[in-house]
Tab-separated table of C-alpha atoms in Angstrom:
chain	number	residue	atom	x	y	z
Y	1	MET	CA	-27.477	-73.947	-51.169
Y	2	PRO	CA	-27.028	-77.765	-51.010
Y	3	GLY	CA	-24.503	-79.294	-53.407
Y	4	TRP	CA	-26.599	-81.877	-55.223
Y	5	LYS	CA	-25.255	-85.146	-56.584
Y	6	ALA	CA	-25.790	-85.850	-60.267
Y	7	LEU	CA	-28.957	-87.813	-61.016
Y	8	SER	CA	-28.671	-91.274	-62.557
Y	9	ASP	CA	-28.849	-91.464	-66.371
Y	10	GLU	CA	-31.181	-94.466	-66.045
Y	11	LEU	CA	-33.995	-92.427	-64.470
Y	12	ASP	CA	-37.262	-92.067	-66.369
Y	13	PRO	CA	-37.552	-88.528	-67.857
Y	14	ASP	CA	-40.670	-87.801	-65.747
Y	15	VAL	CA	-38.932	-88.974	-62.562
Y	16	ARG	CA	-35.833	-86.917	-63.388
Y	17	ALA	CA	-37.920	-83.786	-64.074
Y	18	PHE	CA	-39.800	-84.174	-60.781
Y	19	ALA	CA	-36.593	-84.706	-58.766
Y	20	GLU	CA	-35.068	-81.583	-60.332
Y	21	ARG	CA	-38.231	-79.612	-59.492
Y	22	LEU	CA	-38.004	-80.698	-55.827
Y	23	ARG	CA	-34.351	-79.661	-55.693
Y	24	ARG	CA	-35.185	-76.211	-57.070
Y	25	LEU	CA	-37.886	-75.750	-54.428
Y	26	VAL	CA	-35.429	-76.628	-51.647
Y	27	ASP	CA	-32.825	-74.256	-53.112
Y	28	ARG	CA	-35.259	-71.342	-53.360
Y	29	SER	CA	-36.540	-71.859	-49.809
Y	30	GLY	CA	-33.047	-71.344	-48.354
Y	31	LEU	CA	-33.543	-74.375	-46.116
Y	32	GLY	CA	-31.226	-77.333	-45.769
Y	33	VAL	CA	-32.388	-80.908	-46.256
Y	34	SER	CA	-32.439	-81.458	-42.475
Y	35	ALA	CA	-34.765	-78.485	-41.968
Y	36	VAL	CA	-37.050	-79.711	-44.767
Y	37	ALA	CA	-37.138	-83.174	-43.173
Y	38	GLU	CA	-38.063	-81.795	-39.747
Y	39	ARG	CA	-40.728	-79.403	-41.021
Y	40	THR	CA	-42.402	-82.009	-43.249
Y	41	GLY	CA	-42.326	-84.831	-40.681
Y	42	HIS	CA	-40.183	-87.173	-42.829
Y	43	ASP	CA	-36.711	-88.563	-42.096
Y	44	ARG	CA	-33.568	-86.968	-43.537
Y	45	SER	CA	-32.612	-90.265	-45.207
Y	46	ALA	CA	-36.016	-90.435	-46.907
Y	47	TRP	CA	-35.630	-86.911	-48.344
Y	48	ASP	CA	-32.146	-87.772	-49.601
Y	49	ALA	CA	-33.720	-90.650	-51.557
Y	50	TYR	CA	-36.623	-88.486	-52.823
Y	51	LEU	CA	-34.311	-85.727	-54.029
Y	52	GLY	CA	-31.989	-88.278	-55.636
Y	53	GLY	CA	-34.825	-89.940	-57.585
Y	54	SER	CA	-34.100	-93.359	-56.060
Y	55	ARG	CA	-37.423	-93.699	-54.207
Y	56	PRO	CA	-41.025	-92.726	-55.087
Y	57	VAL	CA	-42.189	-89.674	-53.151
Y	58	PRO	CA	-45.396	-90.177	-51.088
Y	59	ARG	CA	-48.172	-87.680	-51.747
Y	60	ASN	CA	-48.248	-86.383	-48.151
Y	61	ALA	CA	-44.543	-85.476	-48.420
Y	62	VAL	CA	-45.257	-83.497	-51.603
Y	63	VAL	CA	-48.130	-81.619	-49.913
Y	64	ALA	CA	-45.956	-80.851	-46.862
Y	65	LEU	CA	-43.093	-79.585	-49.057
Y	66	ALA	CA	-45.489	-77.279	-50.917
Y	67	GLU	CA	-46.628	-75.794	-47.590
Y	68	VAL	CA	-43.056	-75.319	-46.328
Y	69	THR	CA	-41.695	-73.760	-49.523
Y	70	GLY	CA	-44.830	-71.844	-50.581
Y	71	ALA	CA	-45.058	-73.688	-53.930
Y	72	ASP	CA	-48.305	-74.086	-55.907
Y	73	PRO	CA	-49.726	-77.419	-54.633
Y	74	GLY	CA	-51.822	-77.996	-57.769
Y	75	ASP	CA	-48.900	-77.641	-60.181
Y	76	LEU	CA	-46.649	-79.743	-57.932
Y	77	ALA	CA	-49.317	-82.465	-57.628
Y	78	ALA	CA	-49.618	-82.685	-61.439
Y	79	GLU	CA	-45.863	-83.247	-61.804
Y	80	TRP	CA	-45.984	-85.782	-58.965
Y	81	GLU	CA	-48.694	-87.788	-60.783
Y	82	ARG	CA	-46.566	-88.022	-63.921
Y	83	ALA	CA	-43.584	-89.196	-61.891
Y	84	GLU	CA	-45.768	-91.683	-60.011
Y	85	ARG	CA	-46.968	-93.221	-63.297
Y	86	ALA	CA	-43.343	-93.531	-64.394
Y	87	TRP	CA	-42.467	-95.358	-61.160
Y	88	ALA	CA	-45.434	-97.712	-61.722
Y	89	ARG	CA	-44.266	-98.501	-65.266
Y	90	SER	CA	-40.783	-99.270	-63.976
Y	91	ASP	CA	-42.187	-101.619	-61.299
Y	92	ARG	CA	-44.282	-103.493	-63.893
Y	93	ARG	CA	-41.259	-103.977	-66.155
Y	94	GLU	CA	-39.233	-105.416	-63.276
Y	95	GLU	CA	-42.047	-107.799	-62.340
Y	96	THR	CA	-42.337	-108.996	-65.956
Y	97	LEU	CA	-38.587	-109.632	-66.176
Y	98	ASP	CA	-38.618	-111.548	-62.889
Y	99	ARG	CA	-41.591	-113.667	-63.999
Y	100	ASP	CA	-40.033	-114.502	-67.403
Y	101	GLY	CA	-36.763	-115.505	-65.766
Y	102	SER	CA	-38.488	-117.830	-63.287
Y	103	ASP	CA	-40.560	-119.502	-66.073
Y	104	GLY	CA	-37.442	-120.234	-68.154
Y	105	SER	CA	-35.604	-121.805	-65.248
Y	106	ASP	CA	-38.577	-124.026	-64.332
Y	107	GLY	CA	-38.916	-125.299	-67.913
Y	108	SER	CA	-35.289	-126.329	-68.254
Y	109	GLY	CA	-35.261	-127.882	-64.795
Y	110	GLY	CA	-38.370	-129.915	-65.554
Y	111	SER	CA	-36.789	-131.334	-68.712
Y	112	ASP	CA	-33.678	-132.459	-66.809
Y	113	ARG	CA	-35.715	-134.140	-64.141
Y	114	SER	CA	-37.871	-136.036	-66.641
Y	115	ASP	CA	-34.755	-137.492	-68.359
Y	116	GLY	CA	-33.005	-138.558	-65.165
Y	117	PRO	CA	-34.143	-139.993	-61.886
Y	118	ARG	CA	-37.847	-140.248	-62.801
Y	119	ASP	CA	-37.196	-143.095	-65.358
Y	120	ASP	CA	-35.087	-144.965	-62.763
Y	121	ARG	CA	-37.911	-144.903	-60.254
Y	122	THR	CA	-40.395	-146.131	-62.896
Y	123	MET	CA	-38.173	-149.041	-63.826
Y	124	GLN	CA	-37.786	-150.004	-60.185
Y	125	ILE	CA	-41.558	-150.139	-59.798
Y	126	ARG	CA	-41.926	-152.333	-62.883
Y	127	ARG	CA	-39.314	-154.814	-61.621
Y	128	LEU	CA	-41.325	-155.571	-58.491
Y	129	GLU	CA	-42.588	-159.160	-58.555
Y	130	PRO	CA	-46.145	-159.970	-57.473
Y	131	ALA	CA	-46.521	-161.110	-53.911
Y	132	PRO	CA	-46.895	-164.905	-53.497
Y	133	THR	CA	-50.490	-166.045	-53.134
Y	134	ALA	CA	-51.510	-168.097	-50.173
Y	135	THR	CA	-51.720	-171.892	-50.743
Y	136	ALA	CA	-53.846	-174.459	-49.056
Y	137	ASP	CA	-50.870	-175.746	-47.016
Y	138	SER	CA	-49.858	-172.327	-45.713
Y	139	PRO	CA	-51.528	-171.291	-42.489
Y	140	PRO	CA	-53.918	-168.331	-42.665
Y	141	PRO	CA	-52.451	-165.090	-41.413
Y	142	SER	CA	-53.157	-164.427	-37.804
Y	143	PRO	CA	-55.440	-161.432	-37.229
Y	144	SER	CA	-53.703	-158.399	-35.800
Y	145	PRO	CA	-54.829	-157.555	-32.293
Y	146	SER	CA	-57.265	-154.678	-32.181
Y	147	PRO	CA	-56.137	-151.675	-30.159
Y	148	SER	CA	-57.468	-151.557	-26.677
Y	149	PRO	CA	-60.096	-148.868	-26.161
Y	150	SER	CA	-58.820	-145.771	-24.393
Y	151	PRO	CA	-60.200	-145.320	-20.915
Y	152	PRO	CA	-63.085	-142.858	-20.718
Y	153	ARG	CA	-62.213	-139.417	-19.484
Y	154	PRO	CA	-63.293	-138.674	-15.940
Y	155	ARG	CA	-66.148	-136.364	-16.903
Y	156	ARG	CA	-68.103	-137.123	-13.752
Y	157	THR	CA	-65.146	-136.189	-11.540
Y	158	LEU	CA	-64.691	-132.890	-13.378
Y	159	LEU	CA	-68.399	-132.094	-13.081
Y	160	LEU	CA	-68.363	-132.775	-9.343
Y	161	TYR	CA	-65.306	-130.550	-8.915
Y	162	VAL	CA	-66.929	-127.637	-10.751
Y	163	THR	CA	-70.155	-128.020	-8.791
Y	164	ALA	CA	-68.302	-128.033	-5.475
Y	165	THR	CA	-66.322	-124.923	-6.435
Y	166	LEU	CA	-69.448	-122.992	-7.418
Y	167	GLY	CA	-71.158	-124.018	-4.193
Y	168	ALA	CA	-68.231	-122.785	-2.119
Y	169	LEU	CA	-68.258	-119.445	-3.934
Y	170	LEU	CA	-71.987	-119.010	-3.283
Y	171	VAL	CA	-71.520	-119.718	0.433
Y	172	VAL	CA	-68.691	-117.175	0.735
Y	173	THR	CA	-70.706	-114.532	-1.137
Y	174	ALA	CA	-73.748	-115.049	1.097
Y	175	ALA	CA	-71.616	-114.762	4.226
Y	176	LEU	CA	-70.096	-111.477	3.047
Y	177	LEU	CA	-73.533	-110.044	2.298
Y	178	LEU	CA	-74.833	-111.004	5.744
Y	179	VAL	CA	-71.848	-109.416	7.487
Y	180	ASP	CA	-72.215	-106.223	5.457
Y	181	LEU	CA	-75.950	-105.940	6.174
Y	182	GLY	CA	-75.678	-106.891	9.856
Y	183	GLY	CA	-73.673	-103.808	10.936
Y	184	THR	CA	-72.142	-103.708	14.424
Y	185	GLY	CA	-75.133	-105.263	16.151
Y	186	ASP	CA	-76.084	-102.136	18.164
Y	187	GLY	CA	-78.175	-100.530	15.446
Y	188	THR	CA	-75.411	-98.349	14.077
Y	189	ASP	CA	-73.709	-98.619	10.762
Y	190	ASP	CA	-69.966	-99.345	10.735
Y	191	ARG	CA	-69.527	-97.226	7.658
Y	192	ALA	CA	-71.190	-94.229	9.309
Y	193	ALA	CA	-69.062	-94.601	12.447
Y	194	THR	CA	-65.784	-94.654	10.568
Y	195	PRO	CA	-64.550	-91.127	9.787
Y	196	PRO	CA	-63.808	-90.536	6.139
Y	197	SER	CA	-60.153	-90.709	5.280
Y	198	PRO	CA	-58.641	-87.499	3.939
Y	199	THR	CA	-58.404	-87.464	0.208
Y	200	THR	CA	-54.930	-87.567	-1.210
Y	201	PRO	CA	-54.037	-86.344	-4.656
Y	202	THR	CA	-53.434	-89.145	-7.102
Y	203	ALA	CA	-51.114	-89.023	-10.025
Y	204	ALA	CA	-52.715	-88.573	-13.403
Y	205	PRO	CA	-52.872	-91.863	-15.305
Y	206	SER	CA	-50.145	-92.162	-17.862
Y	207	THR	CA	-51.345	-92.216	-21.394
Y	208	GLY	CA	-49.662	-93.923	-24.290
Y	209	LEU	CA	-47.549	-91.855	-26.638
Y	210	PRO	CA	-48.653	-91.397	-30.262
Y	211	ALA	CA	-47.271	-93.704	-32.895
Y	212	GLY	CA	-43.681	-92.833	-33.758
Y	213	VAL	CA	-42.993	-90.867	-30.548
Y	214	LYS	CA	-40.266	-92.595	-28.532
Y	215	CYS	CA	-39.790	-90.420	-25.427
Y	216	ALA	CA	-41.431	-87.873	-23.127
Y	217	GLY	CA	-40.225	-85.493	-20.404
Y	218	PRO	CA	-36.844	-86.307	-18.805
Y	219	GLY	CA	-36.472	-89.293	-21.116
Y	220	CYS	CA	-36.053	-86.862	-24.036
Y	221	THR	CA	-33.138	-84.909	-22.509
Y	222	GLY	CA	-30.077	-85.180	-24.736
Y	223	ARG	CA	-31.993	-87.015	-27.502
Y	224	ASP	CA	-32.414	-86.053	-31.165
Y	225	PRO	CA	-35.920	-84.568	-31.658
Y	226	GLU	CA	-36.209	-85.877	-35.219
Y	227	ALA	CA	-35.092	-89.408	-34.309
Y	228	MET	CA	-37.446	-89.488	-31.290
Y	229	GLY	CA	-40.467	-88.387	-33.382
Y	230	CYS	CA	-40.922	-85.084	-31.509
Y	231	GLY	CA	-40.445	-82.793	-34.529
Y	232	GLY	CA	-42.554	-82.162	-37.601
Y	233	PRO	CA	-46.269	-81.586	-36.879
Y	234	LEU	CA	-45.761	-82.252	-33.128
Y	235	ALA	CA	-43.464	-79.205	-32.658
Y	236	THR	CA	-44.160	-75.458	-32.716
Y	237	THR	CA	-41.935	-72.380	-32.638
Y	238	VAL	CA	-42.559	-70.543	-29.339
Y	239	ALA	CA	-39.841	-67.862	-29.704
Y	240	ARG	CA	-37.604	-66.565	-32.486
Y	241	THR	CA	-34.988	-63.904	-33.203
Y	242	HIS	CA	-32.492	-62.963	-35.925
Y	243	VAL	CA	-28.738	-62.562	-35.800
Y	244	GLY	CA	-27.237	-61.414	-39.077
Y	245	THR	CA	-28.998	-63.407	-41.808
Y	246	ALA	CA	-29.637	-66.416	-39.529
Y	247	LEU	CA	-32.943	-67.244	-37.856
Y	248	VAL	CA	-32.826	-68.631	-34.284
Y	249	GLU	CA	-35.896	-70.463	-32.907
Y	250	VAL	CA	-37.072	-72.222	-29.744
Y	251	ARG	CA	-38.898	-75.374	-30.844
Y	252	HIS	CA	-41.233	-77.045	-28.303
Y	253	SER	CA	-43.264	-80.267	-28.383
Y	254	GLU	CA	-46.134	-80.572	-25.907
Y	255	THR	CA	-46.413	-84.297	-26.674
Y	256	CYS	CA	-42.778	-84.932	-25.734
Y	257	ALA	CA	-42.684	-82.176	-23.052
Y	258	ALA	CA	-39.298	-81.053	-24.377
Y	259	ALA	CA	-37.702	-78.118	-26.231
Y	260	TRP	CA	-34.690	-77.567	-28.460
Y	261	ALA	CA	-33.061	-74.715	-30.406
Y	262	ARG	CA	-32.758	-74.447	-34.177
Y	263	ILE	CA	-30.777	-72.127	-36.455
Y	264	THR	CA	-31.387	-71.744	-40.206
Y	265	GLY	CA	-29.689	-69.694	-42.889
Y	266	ALA	CA	-26.420	-69.929	-40.983
Y	267	ALA	CA	-22.824	-70.539	-42.025
Y	268	PRO	CA	-20.493	-73.416	-41.137
Y	269	GLY	CA	-19.108	-72.941	-37.650
Y	270	ASP	CA	-22.102	-70.989	-36.297
Y	271	THR	CA	-23.418	-72.468	-33.024
Y	272	VAL	CA	-26.863	-72.615	-31.434
Y	273	THR	CA	-27.678	-73.360	-27.768
Y	274	VAL	CA	-30.861	-74.172	-25.837
Y	275	LYS	CA	-31.090	-73.333	-22.112
Y	276	VAL	CA	-33.632	-74.534	-19.517
Y	277	ALA	CA	-33.143	-73.783	-15.809
Y	278	GLY	CA	-29.354	-73.854	-16.031
Y	279	ALA	CA	-29.142	-76.905	-18.299
Y	280	THR	CA	-27.801	-76.404	-21.833
Y	281	ARG	CA	-27.420	-78.319	-25.074
Y	282	ARG	CA	-25.423	-77.074	-28.080
Y	283	ALA	CA	-25.005	-77.795	-31.800
Y	284	SER	CA	-22.892	-76.331	-34.622
Y	285	VAL	CA	-23.515	-75.965	-38.355
Y	286	PRO	CA	-21.240	-78.550	-39.992
Y	287	GLU	CA	-18.942	-77.972	-42.905
Y	288	GLY	CA	-20.678	-78.792	-46.168
Y	289	ALA	CA	-23.946	-78.008	-47.892
Y	290	ASP	CA	-26.254	-77.589	-44.855
Y	291	THR	CA	-27.049	-74.113	-43.560
Y	292	ASP	CA	-28.994	-75.201	-40.498
Y	293	ALA	CA	-28.569	-77.124	-37.238
Y	294	TYR	CA	-30.609	-78.007	-34.184
Y	295	THR	CA	-29.643	-79.021	-30.639
Y	296	PRO	CA	-30.597	-82.108	-28.650
Y	297	MET	CA	-33.682	-81.743	-26.444
Y	298	LEU	CA	-34.135	-80.591	-22.844
Y	299	ALA	CA	-37.174	-81.620	-20.822
Y	300	VAL	CA	-39.529	-78.682	-20.183
Y	301	THR	CA	-43.291	-78.539	-19.833
Y	302	ALA	CA	-43.809	-74.927	-20.935
Y	303	GLY	CA	-42.065	-73.826	-24.118
Y	304	PRO	CA	-41.523	-70.182	-23.006
Y	305	ASP	CA	-39.307	-71.480	-20.168
Y	306	ALA	CA	-36.643	-72.343	-22.767
Y	307	THR	CA	-34.195	-69.890	-24.348
Y	308	ALA	CA	-32.331	-70.218	-27.658
Y	309	CYS	CA	-29.023	-68.438	-28.259
Y	310	ALA	CA	-26.786	-68.265	-31.338
Y	311	THR	CA	-23.147	-67.308	-31.771
Y	312	LEU	CA	-21.836	-66.647	-35.283
Y	313	VAL	CA	-18.279	-67.149	-36.439
Y	314	ASP	CA	-17.868	-63.378	-36.693
Y	315	GLY	CA	-18.583	-63.006	-32.949
Y	316	SER	CA	-22.204	-61.838	-33.202
Y	317	GLU	CA	-24.439	-63.293	-30.477
Y	318	THR	CA	-28.123	-63.039	-29.578
Y	319	CYS	CA	-30.778	-64.896	-27.558
Y	320	THR	CA	-34.543	-65.145	-27.700
Y	321	ALA	CA	-36.591	-63.196	-25.157
Y	322	ASN	CA	-38.581	-65.198	-22.605
């Protein structure tokens, strides 16, 4: 069972009640926070914030948690709505405080500016003496030379260039058509005389990965499935077995073409290993509140080609059957 940190005393009562309800669901499921994050498709850091009441919980995360833990989705959604309204009230209060603070600072600043430099500039304008008027003896001001007109753009040259280019293209196209229709000159068709080249298999065009997925195939080997976006709804359990009270699974993602091993309900020091064609990756349950762990990925197209093995601290060992 995870050791939870105490919730902040400044939390709204509805937010606090909802965070405590989420913690109870995680406790009753027997899963660690990492397992909940992987099975719901949300990051571990996000679930830490949700369970600590420091971040509003999105509705899709609540629905996914209800499916994972077997909770009543209707009852959980009602509590989520109350917590969501509490978060909205908190956001409105913060916006009001920010707006009031900015209005007060503008008012005081405006008063300082009106008493200072603005009067100096006004007095400077008033001290300006009128410009002397022209007298009969003074010569009239010489007219400023008008700017010379810009030379016209060479539109005719551009038009001639475009016309010549189009004409050249038409001539080349006509010549190619005549050559293609003329054949070899002896009444036979060049295309019929040339034997067809043997067809060679072409590689399937690569398709883009879904949003959030960062690797596929060999590029996933040794990478974290959660960090690479291969877990959650993109992964399925293709094999499982039990050792003691722990559950050992082979997790496979067709999108990422990779597999990894996961152990849940384990104790600190228990290890889990994934094997694919002689390659292995291993992980251990760390000391602390978590009771689960999962290995880095190995590239594999078919999930049944991977094997998951677990070794407990008491020496018990088992592997999934292929």
